[in-house]
Tab-separated table of C-alpha atoms and ligand atoms in Angstrom:
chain	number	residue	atom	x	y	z
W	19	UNK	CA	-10.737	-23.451	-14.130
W	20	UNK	CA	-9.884	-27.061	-13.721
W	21	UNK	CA	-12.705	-29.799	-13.483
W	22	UNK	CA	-11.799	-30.417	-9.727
W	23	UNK	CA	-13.570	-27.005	-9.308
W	24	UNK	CA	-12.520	-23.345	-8.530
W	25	UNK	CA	-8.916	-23.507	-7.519
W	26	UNK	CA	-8.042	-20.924	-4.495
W	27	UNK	CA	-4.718	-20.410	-3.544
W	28	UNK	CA	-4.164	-19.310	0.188
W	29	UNK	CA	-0.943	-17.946	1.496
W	30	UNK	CA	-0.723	-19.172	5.284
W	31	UNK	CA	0.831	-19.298	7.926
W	32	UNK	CA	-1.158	-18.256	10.498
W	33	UNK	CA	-4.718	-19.873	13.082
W	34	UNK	CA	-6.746	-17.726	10.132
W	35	UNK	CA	-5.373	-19.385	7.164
W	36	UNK	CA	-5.676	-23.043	8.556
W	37	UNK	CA	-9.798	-21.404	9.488
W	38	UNK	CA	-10.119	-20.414	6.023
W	39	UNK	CA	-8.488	-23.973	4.875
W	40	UNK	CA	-10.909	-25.775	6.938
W	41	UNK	CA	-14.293	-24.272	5.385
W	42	UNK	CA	-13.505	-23.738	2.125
W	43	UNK	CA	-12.141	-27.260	1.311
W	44	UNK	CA	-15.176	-28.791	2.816
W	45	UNK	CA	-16.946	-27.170	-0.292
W	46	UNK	CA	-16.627	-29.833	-2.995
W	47	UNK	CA	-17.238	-27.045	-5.566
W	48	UNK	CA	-13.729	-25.880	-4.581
W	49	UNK	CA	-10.084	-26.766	-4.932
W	50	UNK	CA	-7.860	-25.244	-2.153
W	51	UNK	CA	-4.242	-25.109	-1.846
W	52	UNK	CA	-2.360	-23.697	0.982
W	53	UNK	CA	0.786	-22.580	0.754
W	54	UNK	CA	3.557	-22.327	3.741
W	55	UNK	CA	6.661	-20.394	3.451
W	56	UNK	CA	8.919	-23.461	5.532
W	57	UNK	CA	9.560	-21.297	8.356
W	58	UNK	CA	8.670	-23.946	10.742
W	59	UNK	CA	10.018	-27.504	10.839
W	60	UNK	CA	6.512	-29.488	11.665
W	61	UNK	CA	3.965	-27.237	10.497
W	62	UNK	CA	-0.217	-28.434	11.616
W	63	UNK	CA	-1.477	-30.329	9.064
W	64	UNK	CA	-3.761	-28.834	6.922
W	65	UNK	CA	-6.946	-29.777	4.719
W	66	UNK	CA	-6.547	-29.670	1.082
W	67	UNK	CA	-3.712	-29.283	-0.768
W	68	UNK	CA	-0.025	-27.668	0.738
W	69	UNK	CA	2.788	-26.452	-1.315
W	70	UNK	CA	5.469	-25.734	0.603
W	71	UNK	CA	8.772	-22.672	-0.128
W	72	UNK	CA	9.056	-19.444	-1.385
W	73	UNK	CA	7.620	-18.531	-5.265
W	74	UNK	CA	10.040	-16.602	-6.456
W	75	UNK	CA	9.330	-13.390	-5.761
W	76	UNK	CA	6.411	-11.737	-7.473
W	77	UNK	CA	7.215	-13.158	-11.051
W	78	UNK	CA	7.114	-16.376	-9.321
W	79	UNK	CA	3.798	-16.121	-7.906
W	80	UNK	CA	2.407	-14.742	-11.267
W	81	UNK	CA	3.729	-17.729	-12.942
W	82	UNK	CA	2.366	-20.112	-10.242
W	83	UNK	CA	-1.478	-18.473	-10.190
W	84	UNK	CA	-1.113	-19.138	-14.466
W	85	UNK	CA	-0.047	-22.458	-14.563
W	86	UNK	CA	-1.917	-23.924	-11.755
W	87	UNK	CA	-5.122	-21.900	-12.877
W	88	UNK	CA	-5.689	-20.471	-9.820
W	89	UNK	CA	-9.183	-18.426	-9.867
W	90	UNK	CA	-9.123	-16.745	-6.447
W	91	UNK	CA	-6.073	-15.894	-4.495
W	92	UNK	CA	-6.677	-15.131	-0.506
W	93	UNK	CA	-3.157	-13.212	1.449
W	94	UNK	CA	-3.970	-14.879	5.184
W	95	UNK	CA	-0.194	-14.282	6.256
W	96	UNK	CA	1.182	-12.977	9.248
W	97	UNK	CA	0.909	-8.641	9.248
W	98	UNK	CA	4.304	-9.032	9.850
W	99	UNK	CA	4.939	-10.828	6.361
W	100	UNK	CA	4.961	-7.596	4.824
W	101	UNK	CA	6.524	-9.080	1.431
W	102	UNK	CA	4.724	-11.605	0.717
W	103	UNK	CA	1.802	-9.415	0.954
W	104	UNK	CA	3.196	-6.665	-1.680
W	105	UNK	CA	4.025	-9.883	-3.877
W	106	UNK	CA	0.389	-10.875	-3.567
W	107	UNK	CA	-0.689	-7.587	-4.712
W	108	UNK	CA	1.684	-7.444	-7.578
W	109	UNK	CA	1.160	-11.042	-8.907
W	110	UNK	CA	-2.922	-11.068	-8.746
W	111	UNK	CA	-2.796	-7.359	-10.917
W	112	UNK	CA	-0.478	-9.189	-13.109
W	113	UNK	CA	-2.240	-11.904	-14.039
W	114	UNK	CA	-5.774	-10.656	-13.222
W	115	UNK	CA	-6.526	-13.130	-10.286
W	116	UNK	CA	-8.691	-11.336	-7.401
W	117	UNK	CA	-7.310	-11.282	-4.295
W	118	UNK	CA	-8.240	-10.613	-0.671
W	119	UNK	CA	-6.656	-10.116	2.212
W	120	UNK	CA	-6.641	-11.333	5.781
W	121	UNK	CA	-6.272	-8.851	7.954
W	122	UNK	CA	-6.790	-9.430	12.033
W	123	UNK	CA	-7.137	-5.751	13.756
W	124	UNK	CA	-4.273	-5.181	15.858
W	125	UNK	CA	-4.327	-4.574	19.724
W	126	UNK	CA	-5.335	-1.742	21.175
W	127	UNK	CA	-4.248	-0.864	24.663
W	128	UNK	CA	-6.586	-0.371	27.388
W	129	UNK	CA	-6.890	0.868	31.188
W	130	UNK	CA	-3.363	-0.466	32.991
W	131	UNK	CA	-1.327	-1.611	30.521
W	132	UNK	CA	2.128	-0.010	29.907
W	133	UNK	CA	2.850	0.422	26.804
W	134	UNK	CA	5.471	1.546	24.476
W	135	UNK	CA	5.150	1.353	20.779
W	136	UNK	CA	8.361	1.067	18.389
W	137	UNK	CA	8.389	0.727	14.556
W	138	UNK	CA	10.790	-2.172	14.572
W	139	UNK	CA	12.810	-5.282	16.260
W	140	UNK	CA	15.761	-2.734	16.101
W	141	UNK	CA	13.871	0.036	17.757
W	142	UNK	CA	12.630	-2.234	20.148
W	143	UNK	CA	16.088	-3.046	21.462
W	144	UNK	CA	17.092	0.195	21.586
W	145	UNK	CA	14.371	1.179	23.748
W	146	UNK	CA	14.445	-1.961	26.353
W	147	UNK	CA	17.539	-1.351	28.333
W	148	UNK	CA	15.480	2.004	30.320
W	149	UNK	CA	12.496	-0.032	31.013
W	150	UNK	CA	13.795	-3.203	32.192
W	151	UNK	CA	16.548	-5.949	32.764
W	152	UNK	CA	14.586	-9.139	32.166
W	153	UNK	CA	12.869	-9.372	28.892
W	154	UNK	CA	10.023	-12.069	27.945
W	155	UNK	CA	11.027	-12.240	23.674
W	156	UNK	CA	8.125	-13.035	22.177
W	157	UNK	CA	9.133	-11.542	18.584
W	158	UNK	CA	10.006	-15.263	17.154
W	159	UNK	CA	13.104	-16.595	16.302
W	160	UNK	CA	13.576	-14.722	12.820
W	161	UNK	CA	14.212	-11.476	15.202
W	162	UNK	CA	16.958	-12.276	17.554
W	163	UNK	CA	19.654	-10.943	16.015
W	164	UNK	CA	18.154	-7.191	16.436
W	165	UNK	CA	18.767	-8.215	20.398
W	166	UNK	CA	22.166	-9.850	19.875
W	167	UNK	CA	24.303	-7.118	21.167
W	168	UNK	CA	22.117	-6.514	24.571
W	169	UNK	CA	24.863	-8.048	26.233
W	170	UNK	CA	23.568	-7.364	29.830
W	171	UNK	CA	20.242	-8.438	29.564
W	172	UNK	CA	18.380	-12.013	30.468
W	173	UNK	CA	15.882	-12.646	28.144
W	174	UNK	CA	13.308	-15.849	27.845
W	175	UNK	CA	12.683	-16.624	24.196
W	176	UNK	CA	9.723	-18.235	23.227
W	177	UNK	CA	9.829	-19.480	19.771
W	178	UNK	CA	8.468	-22.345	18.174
W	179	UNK	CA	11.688	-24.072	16.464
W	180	UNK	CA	15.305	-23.206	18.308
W	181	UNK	CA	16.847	-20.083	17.675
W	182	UNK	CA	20.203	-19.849	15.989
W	183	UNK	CA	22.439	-17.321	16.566
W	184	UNK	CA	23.529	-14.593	15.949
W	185	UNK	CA	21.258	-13.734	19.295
W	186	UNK	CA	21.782	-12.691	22.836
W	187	UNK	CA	24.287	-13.907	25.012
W	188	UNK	CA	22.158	-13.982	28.423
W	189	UNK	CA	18.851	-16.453	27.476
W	190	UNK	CA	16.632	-19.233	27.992
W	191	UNK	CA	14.763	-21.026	25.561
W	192	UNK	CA	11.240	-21.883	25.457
W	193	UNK	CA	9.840	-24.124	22.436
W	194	UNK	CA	6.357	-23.739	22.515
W	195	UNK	CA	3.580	-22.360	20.153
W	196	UNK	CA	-0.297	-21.162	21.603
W	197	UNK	CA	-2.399	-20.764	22.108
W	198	UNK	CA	-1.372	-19.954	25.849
W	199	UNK	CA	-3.423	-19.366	28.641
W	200	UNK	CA	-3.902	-16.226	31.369
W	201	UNK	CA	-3.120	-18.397	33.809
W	202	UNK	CA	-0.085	-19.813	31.549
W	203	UNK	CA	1.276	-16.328	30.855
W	204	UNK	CA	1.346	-15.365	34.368
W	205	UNK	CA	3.559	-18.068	35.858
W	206	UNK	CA	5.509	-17.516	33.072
W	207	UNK	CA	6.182	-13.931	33.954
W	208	UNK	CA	6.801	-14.691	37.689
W	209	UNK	CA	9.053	-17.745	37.827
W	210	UNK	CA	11.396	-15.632	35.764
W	211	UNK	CA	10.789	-12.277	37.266
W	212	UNK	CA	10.463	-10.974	33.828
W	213	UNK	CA	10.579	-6.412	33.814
W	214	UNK	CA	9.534	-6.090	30.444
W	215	UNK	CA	7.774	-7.925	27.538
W	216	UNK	CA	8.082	-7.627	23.990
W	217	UNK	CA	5.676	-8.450	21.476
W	218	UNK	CA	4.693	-7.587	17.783
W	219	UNK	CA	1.500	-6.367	17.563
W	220	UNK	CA	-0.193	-9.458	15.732
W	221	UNK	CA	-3.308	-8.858	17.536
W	222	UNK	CA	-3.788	-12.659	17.453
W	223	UNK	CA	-6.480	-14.509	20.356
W	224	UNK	CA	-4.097	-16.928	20.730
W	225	UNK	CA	-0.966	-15.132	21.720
W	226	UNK	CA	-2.959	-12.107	23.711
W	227	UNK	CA	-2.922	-13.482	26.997
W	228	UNK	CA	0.757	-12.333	27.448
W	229	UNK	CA	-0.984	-8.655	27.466
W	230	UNK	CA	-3.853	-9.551	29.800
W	231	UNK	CA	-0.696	-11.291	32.159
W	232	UNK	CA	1.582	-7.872	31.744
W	233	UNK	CA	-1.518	-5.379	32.853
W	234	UNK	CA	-1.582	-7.397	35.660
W	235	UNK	CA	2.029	-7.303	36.758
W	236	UNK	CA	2.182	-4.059	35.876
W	237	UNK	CA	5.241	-4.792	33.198
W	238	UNK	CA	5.581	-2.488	30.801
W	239	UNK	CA	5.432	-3.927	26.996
W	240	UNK	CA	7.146	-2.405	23.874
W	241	UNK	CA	4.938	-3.310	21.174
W	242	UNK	CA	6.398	-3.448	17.694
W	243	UNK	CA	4.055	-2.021	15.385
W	244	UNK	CA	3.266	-3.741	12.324
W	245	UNK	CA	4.739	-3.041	8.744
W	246	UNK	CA	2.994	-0.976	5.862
W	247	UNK	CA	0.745	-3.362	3.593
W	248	UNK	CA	-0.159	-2.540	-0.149
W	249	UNK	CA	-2.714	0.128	-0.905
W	250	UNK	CA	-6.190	-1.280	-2.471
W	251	UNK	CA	-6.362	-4.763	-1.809
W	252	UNK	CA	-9.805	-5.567	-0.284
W	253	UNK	CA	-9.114	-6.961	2.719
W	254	UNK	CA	-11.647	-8.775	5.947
W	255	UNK	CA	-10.671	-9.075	9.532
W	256	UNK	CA	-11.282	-12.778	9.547
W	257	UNK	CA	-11.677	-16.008	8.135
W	258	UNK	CA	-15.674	-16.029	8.224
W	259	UNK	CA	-15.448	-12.899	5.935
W	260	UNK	CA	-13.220	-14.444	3.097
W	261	UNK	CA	-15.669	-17.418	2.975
W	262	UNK	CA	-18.656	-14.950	2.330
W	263	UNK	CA	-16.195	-12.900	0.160
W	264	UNK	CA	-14.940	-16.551	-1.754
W	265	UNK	CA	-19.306	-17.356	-1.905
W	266	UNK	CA	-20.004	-13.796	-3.579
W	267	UNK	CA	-17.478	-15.010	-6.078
W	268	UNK	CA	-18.256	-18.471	-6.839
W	269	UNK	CA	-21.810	-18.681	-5.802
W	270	UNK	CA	-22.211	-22.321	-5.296
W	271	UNK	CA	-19.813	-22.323	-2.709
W	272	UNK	CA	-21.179	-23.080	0.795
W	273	UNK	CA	-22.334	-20.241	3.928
W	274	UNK	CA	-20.110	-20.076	7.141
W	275	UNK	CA	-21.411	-22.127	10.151
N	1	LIG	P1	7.877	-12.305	4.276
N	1	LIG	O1	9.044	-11.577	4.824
N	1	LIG	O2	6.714	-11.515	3.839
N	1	LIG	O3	8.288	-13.182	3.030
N	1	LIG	C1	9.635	-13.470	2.658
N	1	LIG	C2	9.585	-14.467	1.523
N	1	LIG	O4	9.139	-15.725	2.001
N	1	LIG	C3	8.602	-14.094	0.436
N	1	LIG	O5	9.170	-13.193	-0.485
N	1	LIG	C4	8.278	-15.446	-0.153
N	1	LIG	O6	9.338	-15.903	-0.967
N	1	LIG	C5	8.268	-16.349	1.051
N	1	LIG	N1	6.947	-16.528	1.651
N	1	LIG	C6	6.390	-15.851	2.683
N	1	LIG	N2	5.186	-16.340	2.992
N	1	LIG	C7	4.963	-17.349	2.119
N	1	LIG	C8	3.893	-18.247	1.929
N	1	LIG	N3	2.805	-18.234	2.734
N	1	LIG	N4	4.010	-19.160	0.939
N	1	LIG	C9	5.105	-19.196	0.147
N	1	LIG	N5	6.147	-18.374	0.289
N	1	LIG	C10	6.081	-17.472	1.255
N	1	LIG	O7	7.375	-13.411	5.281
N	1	LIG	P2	7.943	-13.894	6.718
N	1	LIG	O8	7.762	-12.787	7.691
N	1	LIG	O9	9.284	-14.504	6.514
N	1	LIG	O10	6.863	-15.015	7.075
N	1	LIG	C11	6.888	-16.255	6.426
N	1	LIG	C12	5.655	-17.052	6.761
N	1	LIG	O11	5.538	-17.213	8.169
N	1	LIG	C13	4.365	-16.425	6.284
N	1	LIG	O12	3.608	-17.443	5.672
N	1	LIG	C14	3.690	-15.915	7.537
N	1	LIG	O13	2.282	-15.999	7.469
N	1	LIG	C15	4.254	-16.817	8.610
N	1	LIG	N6	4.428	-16.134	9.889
N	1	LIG	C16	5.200	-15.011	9.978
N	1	LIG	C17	5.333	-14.375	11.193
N	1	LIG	C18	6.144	-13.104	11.315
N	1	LIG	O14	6.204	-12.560	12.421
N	1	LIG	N7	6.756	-12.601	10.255
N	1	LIG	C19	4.700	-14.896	12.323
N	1	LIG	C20	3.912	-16.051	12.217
N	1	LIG	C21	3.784	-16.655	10.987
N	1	LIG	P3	9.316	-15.739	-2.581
N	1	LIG	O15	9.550	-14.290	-2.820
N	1	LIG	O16	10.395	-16.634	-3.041
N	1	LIG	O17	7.954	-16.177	-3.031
């Protein structure tokens, strides 16, 4: 342990980690670092330390938890980061770190909705031709390839930096990140008399209104459902959790508001 306090490293990316930022640097008897992969050009700023770029795969991260003497280590990535989270589990055994993961519940469909569930981007584009002709993309950037051949299809791509290719011929662009709004969602869906949506299922607040927008419409939604994450690493649904979890730890720390 340094003498700036207990050093916790928290993998990001996502409204939970930048929570979890929030609280735990306010605790003087902590040092927090957050780092981002560089996916996104202008990332939100974010309290306490940032480290930006990949570690170098697991060996990396190992290295980076010794020298920086990182006591606590906290996965709050995407569920669709699924290696970053098997590094996380690999590096913490390795060098004896605990770790915790971040883990939002997923969505669960309820009276209305439409929906189809695929394993993957890829089955996802197999599967949208028979239920519509206009998609709403919602699957990020990263993704667009799996689409690229879907050469009679519009879609509307929401991302939050500008796709490259390779992606699909037939599309419009829409640089924006949430959260987004019922109300947003809706127009959305009607000025461009979008048949189909597809989403991961992030189960995020911030991005569900698309859902709430699609029941209403009554268009259908092929949810791609999430990847597998490594077996016994405690994990907490949100960011209030792995505050109490960081307190039972480090028991100076402060309680969540
Ligand atoms: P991934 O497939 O699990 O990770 C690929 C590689 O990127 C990892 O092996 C690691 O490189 C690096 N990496 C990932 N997250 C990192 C982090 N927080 N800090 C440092 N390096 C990281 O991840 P991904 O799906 O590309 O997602 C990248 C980031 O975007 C994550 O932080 C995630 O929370 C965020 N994000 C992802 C999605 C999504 O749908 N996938 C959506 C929203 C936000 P090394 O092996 O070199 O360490």
């Amino acid at each position: 342990m340094s003498g700036a306090g207990r050093h916790i490293l928290i993998l990001g990316g996502t409204t939970e980690a930048r929570r979890l930022a929030a609280e735990l640097a306010a605790d003087p008897a902590l040092r927090v670092t957050s780092s981002l992969a560089g996916r996104v050009a202008e990332p939100r700023l974010l309290p306490g330390q940032v480290r930006i770029g990949g570690f170098g795969g697991p060996e990396g991260l190992a290295r980076w938890l010794r020298e920086q003497q990182v006591d606590a280590l906290i996965d709050a990535t995407h569920p669709f980061a699924g290696t970053i989270s098997f590094n996380a589990a690999q590096a913490a055994a390795d060098v004896h770190v605990p770790l915790l993961a971040v883990r939002r519940p997923g969505w669960v469909a309820t009276e209305g909705d439409h929906w189809h569930d695929v394993a993957s981007l890829e089955g996802a584009a197999e599967a949208l031709p028979a239920l519509g002709e206009r998609a709403f993309l919602t699957t990020g950037r990263m993704g667009l390839a799996a689409f690229a051949h879907l050469e009679h299809m519009w879609f509307l791509v929401r991302s939050v930096d500008a796709p490259e290719p390779p992606m699909p011929p037939r599309m419009e662009t829409l640089l924006d990140r949430g959260p987004f709004t019922v109300e947003g969602e809706r127009e959305l869906l009607r000025r461009h008399a979008v048949d189909v949506l597809v989403t991961k299922d992030s189960g995020a607040a911030a991005t569900a209104a698309k859902l709430v927008a699609a029941r209403e419409a009554g268009v259908p939604v092929l949810v791609v459902r999430r990847p597998p994450v490594p077996q016994g690493v405690p994990e907490v649904a949100g960011p209030a959790e792995a505050v109490e979890w960081v307190r039972r730890l480090f028991p100076r720390s402060r309680p969540f508001p």
